[in-house]
Amino acid sequence: MVRSLSRRGLLAGTAAAIAAPALAQSFPNRPITMVVPFAAGGSTDVVARIIAQKMSEGLGQQVVVENVAGAGGNVGAARVAKGEPDGYQILMGTVATHALNPLMLKRKPYDPATDFAPISLLAIVPNVLIVNPSLPAKTVPELIGLLKANPGKYNYASSGLGTPLHLSGELFKSLAKVEMQHIAYRGSGPALNDVVAGVVPIQFDNLPSASAFIQAGTLRALGVTTKERAASFPDVPTIAEALPGYETYTWNALFAPKGTPKEIVDRLNAEAVKAVKDPAVGERMKVFSAAVVGSTPEALAEHVRAEIAKWTPVVKEAGVSID
């Protein structure tokens, strides 16, 4: 009996070992859906369409982008988390879906660290600290000095409550030990218009959407939020140059549902990395100041853990929670 069971187990293990590579070799044999958990037209959607087009060439099957917007990205992310782990539905995730939203939501539709199979960190998009030119602060140290001399006097704008840009401001307040009142707008556009008009003097925004205002001189860029200066604005210092330890950014990464076979994840990773390393893709990404990465699945998993650890105290201190 023991011998029979052992032999049956050995045969089952052998069959599984043979089936896994065969599954990977036949993948994909139909189109793949890349879920973008936001509306069409935003930076995440643009990145997804650039990557999907290039991955389609390598995979020999079309990678179709589907926008599944709602609840700040949670609707689309939850759909992929609950999907079949076969590689045919993948998610273009962000700092919102895999760090901020899960920390702020009272009811959590998924666990960002355990409900997904990481594929690759694709790109990092800097945020930027901008001010109305009439504000008497031309550098980050001058702004910190101004805020400390006038606690609570100045407001800052962002594209909405609980967004990465709102929390970029909260992290700044925490590290600089200054006071500013947050003004939440319904999108970056209205916030930018009010900062240009001087209604609110300070804003944290994505660098791509603020670029035209900076170039026109209608807004002054004090610092980018990444560790390195942005190639598109090399003369703009990083905030970290004046405030060590400060770093925020918007990022895009691919995820599959938990349980997706390693061979399929590896195939998707190989094609995703090949896509972001393509020179033509790199040039298109530069248009909106995105720095391409192309990581391993393991590096993306560590990135998600680090982002959750970084943002947990910031969200707690800011007291942000969403029903």
mmCIF file of C-alpha atoms in Angstrom, residues 69-314:
data_model
loop_
_atom_site.group_PDB
_atom_site.id
_atom_site.type_symbol
_atom_site.label_atom_id
_atom_site.label_comp_id
_atom_site.label_asym_id
_atom_site.label_seq_id
_atom_site.Cartn_x
_atom_site.Cartn_y
_atom_site.Cartn_z
ATOM 1 C CA ALA A 69 -11.995 52.414 -13.490
ATOM 2 C CA GLY A 70 -13.573 52.920 -10.091
ATOM 3 C CA ALA A 71 -12.767 53.433 -6.396
ATOM 4 C CA GLY A 72 -9.344 54.923 -7.060
ATOM 5 C CA GLY A 73 -8.140 51.826 -8.904
ATOM 6 C CA ASN A 74 -9.548 49.219 -6.527
ATOM 7 C CA VAL A 75 -12.267 47.889 -8.843
ATOM 8 C CA GLY A 76 -9.844 46.877 -11.594
ATOM 9 C CA ALA A 77 -7.207 45.610 -9.171
ATOM 10 C CA ALA A 78 -9.740 43.474 -7.284
ATOM 11 C CA ARG A 79 -10.974 41.973 -10.545
ATOM 12 C CA VAL A 80 -7.507 40.758 -11.466
ATOM 13 C CA ALA A 81 -6.818 39.549 -7.916
ATOM 14 C CA LYS A 82 -9.914 37.335 -8.146
ATOM 15 C CA GLY A 83 -9.249 36.248 -11.737
ATOM 16 C CA GLU A 84 -8.076 32.934 -13.147
ATOM 17 C CA PRO A 85 -4.333 32.421 -12.532
ATOM 18 C CA ASP A 86 -3.609 31.513 -16.141
ATOM 19 C CA GLY A 87 -1.751 34.604 -17.384
ATOM 20 C CA TYR A 88 -4.551 35.798 -19.647
ATOM 21 C CA GLN A 89 -5.598 38.672 -17.386
ATOM 22 C CA ILE A 90 -2.907 40.919 -15.913
ATOM 23 C CA LEU A 91 -2.973 44.243 -14.077
ATOM 24 C CA MET A 92 -1.144 47.497 -14.675
ATOM 25 C CA GLY A 93 -0.743 48.350 -10.997
ATOM 26 C CA THR A 94 0.472 51.551 -9.343
ATOM 27 C CA VAL A 95 1.478 52.947 -5.964
ATOM 28 C CA ALA A 96 -2.231 53.661 -5.457
ATOM 29 C CA THR A 97 -3.434 50.075 -6.023
ATOM 30 C CA HIS A 98 -0.548 48.351 -4.243
ATOM 31 C CA ALA A 99 0.354 50.635 -1.337
ATOM 32 C CA LEU A 100 -1.866 53.631 -0.643
ATOM 33 C CA ASN A 101 -5.420 52.389 -1.223
ATOM 34 C CA PRO A 102 -5.046 49.204 0.843
ATOM 35 C CA LEU A 103 -3.674 51.285 3.716
ATOM 36 C CA MET A 104 -6.549 53.793 3.609
ATOM 37 C CA LEU A 105 -9.540 51.560 2.891
ATOM 38 C CA LYS A 106 -11.612 50.388 5.837
ATOM 39 C CA ARG A 107 -12.848 47.416 3.775
ATOM 40 C CA LYS A 108 -9.985 45.861 1.840
ATOM 41 C CA PRO A 109 -10.975 44.072 -1.393
ATOM 42 C CA TYR A 110 -7.554 42.418 -1.741
ATOM 43 C CA ASP A 111 -4.132 42.135 -0.124
ATOM 44 C CA PRO A 112 -1.527 43.858 -2.330
ATOM 45 C CA ALA A 113 1.328 41.682 -1.056
ATOM 46 C CA THR A 114 -0.287 38.234 -1.148
ATOM 47 C CA ASP A 115 -3.133 38.272 -3.718
ATOM 48 C CA PHE A 116 -0.936 38.882 -6.768
ATOM 49 C CA ALA A 117 1.970 37.289 -8.590
ATOM 50 C CA PRO A 118 4.403 40.153 -9.322
ATOM 51 C CA ILE A 119 5.685 40.321 -12.902
ATOM 52 C CA SER A 120 7.825 43.448 -13.345
ATOM 53 C CA LEU A 121 8.253 47.030 -12.181
ATOM 54 C CA LEU A 122 8.108 48.907 -15.482
ATOM 55 C CA ALA A 123 8.511 52.637 -14.972
ATOM 56 C CA ILE A 124 8.846 55.374 -12.387
ATOM 57 C CA VAL A 125 7.291 58.806 -12.988
ATOM 58 C CA PRO A 126 8.524 61.694 -10.815
ATOM 59 C CA ASN A 127 6.229 64.029 -8.938
ATOM 60 C CA VAL A 128 7.195 67.673 -8.470
ATOM 61 C CA LEU A 129 6.778 70.374 -5.847
ATOM 62 C CA ILE A 130 5.577 73.529 -7.614
ATOM 63 C CA VAL A 131 4.630 76.989 -6.352
ATOM 64 C CA ASN A 132 3.081 80.149 -7.693
ATOM 65 C CA PRO A 133 5.944 82.468 -8.737
ATOM 66 C CA SER A 134 4.671 85.150 -6.347
ATOM 67 C CA LEU A 135 5.480 82.950 -3.346
ATOM 68 C CA PRO A 136 8.626 84.284 -1.635
ATOM 69 C CA ALA A 137 10.445 80.948 -1.788
ATOM 70 C CA LYS A 138 12.703 79.977 -4.671
ATOM 71 C CA THR A 139 14.170 76.798 -3.164
ATOM 72 C CA VAL A 140 13.044 73.949 -0.927
ATOM 73 C CA PRO A 141 15.049 75.275 2.076
ATOM 74 C CA GLU A 142 13.466 78.707 1.586
ATOM 75 C CA LEU A 143 9.995 77.120 1.473
ATOM 76 C CA ILE A 144 10.663 75.162 4.665
ATOM 77 C CA GLY A 145 11.843 78.361 6.342
ATOM 78 C CA LEU A 146 8.758 80.238 5.159
ATOM 79 C CA LEU A 147 6.420 77.529 6.439
ATOM 80 C CA LYS A 148 8.167 77.322 9.816
ATOM 81 C CA ALA A 149 7.955 81.112 10.217
ATOM 82 C CA ASN A 150 4.246 81.068 9.312
ATOM 83 C CA PRO A 151 2.757 77.814 10.691
ATOM 84 C CA GLY A 152 -0.633 77.021 9.200
ATOM 85 C CA LYS A 153 -0.695 80.102 6.956
ATOM 86 C CA TYR A 154 -0.109 78.366 3.629
ATOM 87 C CA ASN A 155 -2.152 75.681 1.850
ATOM 88 C CA TYR A 156 -1.090 73.108 -0.695
ATOM 89 C CA ALA A 157 -3.152 71.538 -3.482
ATOM 90 C CA SER A 158 -3.292 68.013 -4.845
ATOM 91 C CA SER A 159 -5.386 66.074 -7.329
ATOM 92 C CA GLY A 160 -7.495 64.520 -4.578
ATOM 93 C CA LEU A 161 -7.829 63.077 -1.091
ATOM 94 C CA GLY A 162 -5.667 60.014 -0.563
ATOM 95 C CA THR A 163 -3.855 60.306 -3.897
ATOM 96 C CA PRO A 164 -0.099 59.777 -4.126
ATOM 97 C CA LEU A 165 0.213 63.550 -4.582
ATOM 98 C CA HIS A 166 -1.731 64.310 -1.400
ATOM 99 C CA LEU A 167 0.495 61.938 0.523
ATOM 100 C CA SER A 168 3.605 63.385 -1.107
ATOM 101 C CA GLY A 169 2.626 66.606 0.666
ATOM 102 C CA GLU A 170 2.007 64.806 3.944
ATOM 103 C CA LEU A 171 5.423 63.127 3.773
ATOM 104 C CA PHE A 172 6.997 66.533 3.120
ATOM 105 C CA LYS A 173 5.218 67.986 6.154
ATOM 106 C CA SER A 174 6.332 65.079 8.325
ATOM 107 C CA LEU A 175 10.019 65.145 7.352
ATOM 108 C CA ALA A 176 10.328 68.958 7.276
ATOM 109 C CA LYS A 177 8.259 69.351 10.449
ATOM 110 C CA VAL A 178 6.097 72.093 8.928
ATOM 111 C CA GLU A 179 2.370 72.830 8.852
ATOM 112 C CA MET A 180 0.304 73.181 5.658
ATOM 113 C CA GLN A 181 -3.400 72.668 5.085
ATOM 114 C CA HIS A 182 -4.257 70.221 2.299
ATOM 115 C CA ILE A 183 -6.754 71.364 -0.353
ATOM 116 C CA ALA A 184 -8.114 68.399 -2.320
ATOM 117 C CA TYR A 185 -9.205 68.988 -5.925
ATOM 118 C CA ARG A 186 -11.038 66.692 -8.285
ATOM 119 C CA GLY A 187 -8.114 66.135 -10.580
ATOM 120 C CA SER A 188 -4.772 67.689 -11.416
ATOM 121 C CA GLY A 189 -6.118 70.175 -13.970
ATOM 122 C CA PRO A 190 -8.331 72.217 -11.619
ATOM 123 C CA ALA A 191 -5.585 72.227 -8.982
ATOM 124 C CA LEU A 192 -2.991 73.504 -11.458
ATOM 125 C CA ASN A 193 -5.333 76.269 -12.623
ATOM 126 C CA ASP A 194 -5.841 77.513 -9.075
ATOM 127 C CA VAL A 195 -2.130 77.438 -8.260
ATOM 128 C CA VAL A 196 -1.372 79.393 -11.447
ATOM 129 C CA ALA A 197 -4.086 81.884 -10.434
ATOM 130 C CA GLY A 198 -2.625 82.174 -6.940
ATOM 131 C CA VAL A 199 -5.709 80.826 -5.180
ATOM 132 C CA VAL A 200 -3.489 78.161 -3.565
ATOM 133 C CA PRO A 201 0.270 78.838 -3.524
ATOM 134 C CA ILE A 202 1.762 75.328 -3.397
ATOM 135 C CA GLN A 203 1.070 72.010 -5.138
ATOM 136 C CA PHE A 204 2.424 68.498 -5.500
ATOM 137 C CA ASP A 205 1.740 67.157 -8.998
ATOM 138 C CA ASN A 206 2.952 64.597 -11.528
ATOM 139 C CA LEU A 207 5.852 66.099 -13.427
ATOM 140 C CA PRO A 208 4.330 65.338 -16.865
ATOM 141 C CA SER A 209 1.138 67.313 -16.232
ATOM 142 C CA ALA A 210 3.019 70.242 -14.646
ATOM 143 C CA SER A 211 5.767 70.390 -17.294
ATOM 144 C CA ALA A 212 4.141 72.916 -19.639
ATOM 145 C CA PHE A 213 3.448 75.332 -16.757
ATOM 146 C CA ILE A 214 7.044 75.064 -15.525
ATOM 147 C CA GLN A 215 8.437 75.652 -19.005
ATOM 148 C CA ALA A 216 6.126 78.649 -19.515
ATOM 149 C CA GLY A 217 7.200 80.159 -16.186
ATOM 150 C CA THR A 218 3.652 80.297 -14.824
ATOM 151 C CA LEU A 219 4.707 77.888 -12.064
ATOM 152 C CA ARG A 220 8.054 77.519 -10.319
ATOM 153 C CA ALA A 221 9.442 74.029 -9.737
ATOM 154 C CA LEU A 222 11.258 73.786 -6.411
ATOM 155 C CA GLY A 223 12.114 70.090 -6.481
ATOM 156 C CA VAL A 224 11.351 66.712 -7.989
ATOM 157 C CA THR A 225 10.369 63.914 -5.623
ATOM 158 C CA THR A 226 12.636 61.124 -6.896
ATOM 159 C CA LYS A 227 16.149 60.242 -5.659
ATOM 160 C CA GLU A 228 17.661 61.325 -8.972
ATOM 161 C CA ARG A 229 16.983 64.520 -10.887
ATOM 162 C CA ALA A 230 14.584 64.197 -13.830
ATOM 163 C CA ALA A 231 16.290 64.024 -17.213
ATOM 164 C CA SER A 232 13.665 66.363 -18.658
ATOM 165 C CA PHE A 233 14.410 69.050 -16.013
ATOM 166 C CA PRO A 234 18.057 68.532 -15.024
ATOM 167 C CA ASP A 235 18.310 71.975 -13.407
ATOM 168 C CA VAL A 236 15.499 71.239 -10.940
ATOM 169 C CA PRO A 237 17.012 69.743 -7.762
ATOM 170 C CA THR A 238 15.544 66.794 -5.903
ATOM 171 C CA ILE A 239 13.678 67.543 -2.686
ATOM 172 C CA ALA A 240 15.994 65.017 -1.010
ATOM 173 C CA GLU A 241 18.951 67.318 -1.661
ATOM 174 C CA ALA A 242 17.477 69.613 0.987
ATOM 175 C CA LEU A 243 15.386 67.053 2.889
ATOM 176 C CA PRO A 244 17.311 63.769 3.212
ATOM 177 C CA GLY A 245 15.148 60.662 3.073
ATOM 178 C CA TYR A 246 12.378 62.264 1.030
ATOM 179 C CA GLU A 247 11.302 60.188 -1.952
ATOM 180 C CA THR A 248 7.949 59.688 -3.640
ATOM 181 C CA TYR A 249 6.933 58.908 -7.189
ATOM 182 C CA THR A 250 4.236 57.346 -9.274
ATOM 183 C CA TRP A 251 5.120 53.895 -10.549
ATOM 184 C CA ASN A 252 3.663 51.343 -12.937
ATOM 185 C CA ALA A 253 4.087 47.591 -12.619
ATOM 186 C CA LEU A 254 2.543 44.416 -13.994
ATOM 187 C CA PHE A 255 0.849 41.841 -11.770
ATOM 188 C CA ALA A 256 -0.949 38.548 -12.390
ATOM 189 C CA PRO A 257 -3.358 36.764 -10.032
ATOM 190 C CA LYS A 258 -1.829 34.760 -7.170
ATOM 191 C CA GLY A 259 -1.107 31.192 -8.213
ATOM 192 C CA THR A 260 -0.136 31.967 -11.806
ATOM 193 C CA PRO A 261 2.486 29.343 -12.786
ATOM 194 C CA LYS A 262 6.076 30.552 -12.505
ATOM 195 C CA GLU A 263 6.792 29.614 -16.114
ATOM 196 C CA ILE A 264 4.019 31.926 -17.311
ATOM 197 C CA VAL A 265 5.100 34.734 -14.974
ATOM 198 C CA ASP A 266 8.658 34.349 -16.282
ATOM 199 C CA ARG A 267 7.449 34.527 -19.896
ATOM 200 C CA LEU A 268 5.421 37.666 -19.191
ATOM 201 C CA ASN A 269 8.385 39.143 -17.295
ATOM 202 C CA ALA A 270 10.755 38.489 -20.196
ATOM 203 C CA GLU A 271 8.441 40.206 -22.675
ATOM 204 C CA ALA A 272 7.692 43.126 -20.339
ATOM 205 C CA VAL A 273 11.404 43.749 -19.695
ATOM 206 C CA LYS A 274 12.143 43.478 -23.411
ATOM 207 C CA ALA A 275 9.366 46.016 -24.082
ATOM 208 C CA VAL A 276 10.604 48.675 -21.641
ATOM 209 C CA LYS A 277 14.227 48.231 -22.772
ATOM 210 C CA ASP A 278 13.275 48.828 -26.419
ATOM 211 C CA PRO A 279 14.862 52.157 -27.523
ATOM 212 C CA ALA A 280 11.669 53.330 -29.244
ATOM 213 C CA VAL A 281 9.657 52.646 -26.094
ATOM 214 C CA GLY A 282 12.254 54.466 -24.019
ATOM 215 C CA GLU A 283 11.950 57.543 -26.228
ATOM 216 C CA ARG A 284 8.158 57.546 -25.906
ATOM 217 C CA MET A 285 8.434 57.217 -22.118
ATOM 218 C CA LYS A 286 10.800 60.206 -21.940
ATOM 219 C CA VAL A 287 8.049 62.443 -23.290
ATOM 220 C CA PHE A 288 6.378 62.318 -19.872
ATOM 221 C CA SER A 289 9.590 62.045 -17.820
ATOM 222 C CA ALA A 290 9.178 58.342 -17.050
ATOM 223 C CA ALA A 291 12.306 56.379 -16.149
ATOM 224 C CA VAL A 292 12.091 52.778 -17.350
ATOM 225 C CA VAL A 293 13.049 49.972 -14.966
ATOM 226 C CA GLY A 294 12.171 46.422 -16.062
ATOM 227 C CA SER A 295 12.683 44.434 -12.857
ATOM 228 C CA THR A 296 12.512 40.780 -11.881
ATOM 229 C CA PRO A 297 9.326 39.482 -10.205
ATOM 230 C CA GLU A 298 11.269 39.162 -6.938
ATOM 231 C CA ALA A 299 12.428 42.786 -7.092
ATOM 232 C CA LEU A 300 8.852 43.955 -7.676
ATOM 233 C CA ALA A 301 7.644 41.940 -4.668
ATOM 234 C CA GLU A 302 10.298 43.629 -2.515
ATOM 235 C CA HIS A 303 9.365 47.023 -3.987
ATOM 236 C CA VAL A 304 5.720 46.552 -2.954
ATOM 237 C CA ARG A 305 6.749 45.559 0.586
ATOM 238 C CA ALA A 306 9.025 48.602 0.836
ATOM 239 C CA GLU A 307 6.326 50.960 -0.438
ATOM 240 C CA ILE A 308 3.790 49.648 2.078
ATOM 241 C CA ALA A 309 6.339 50.056 4.888
ATOM 242 C CA LYS A 310 7.180 53.598 3.763
ATOM 243 C CA TRP A 311 3.596 54.807 3.436
ATOM 244 C CA THR A 312 2.061 53.134 6.500
ATOM 245 C CA PRO A 313 3.250 55.767 9.026
ATOM 246 C CA VAL A 314 2.476 58.620 6.602
#
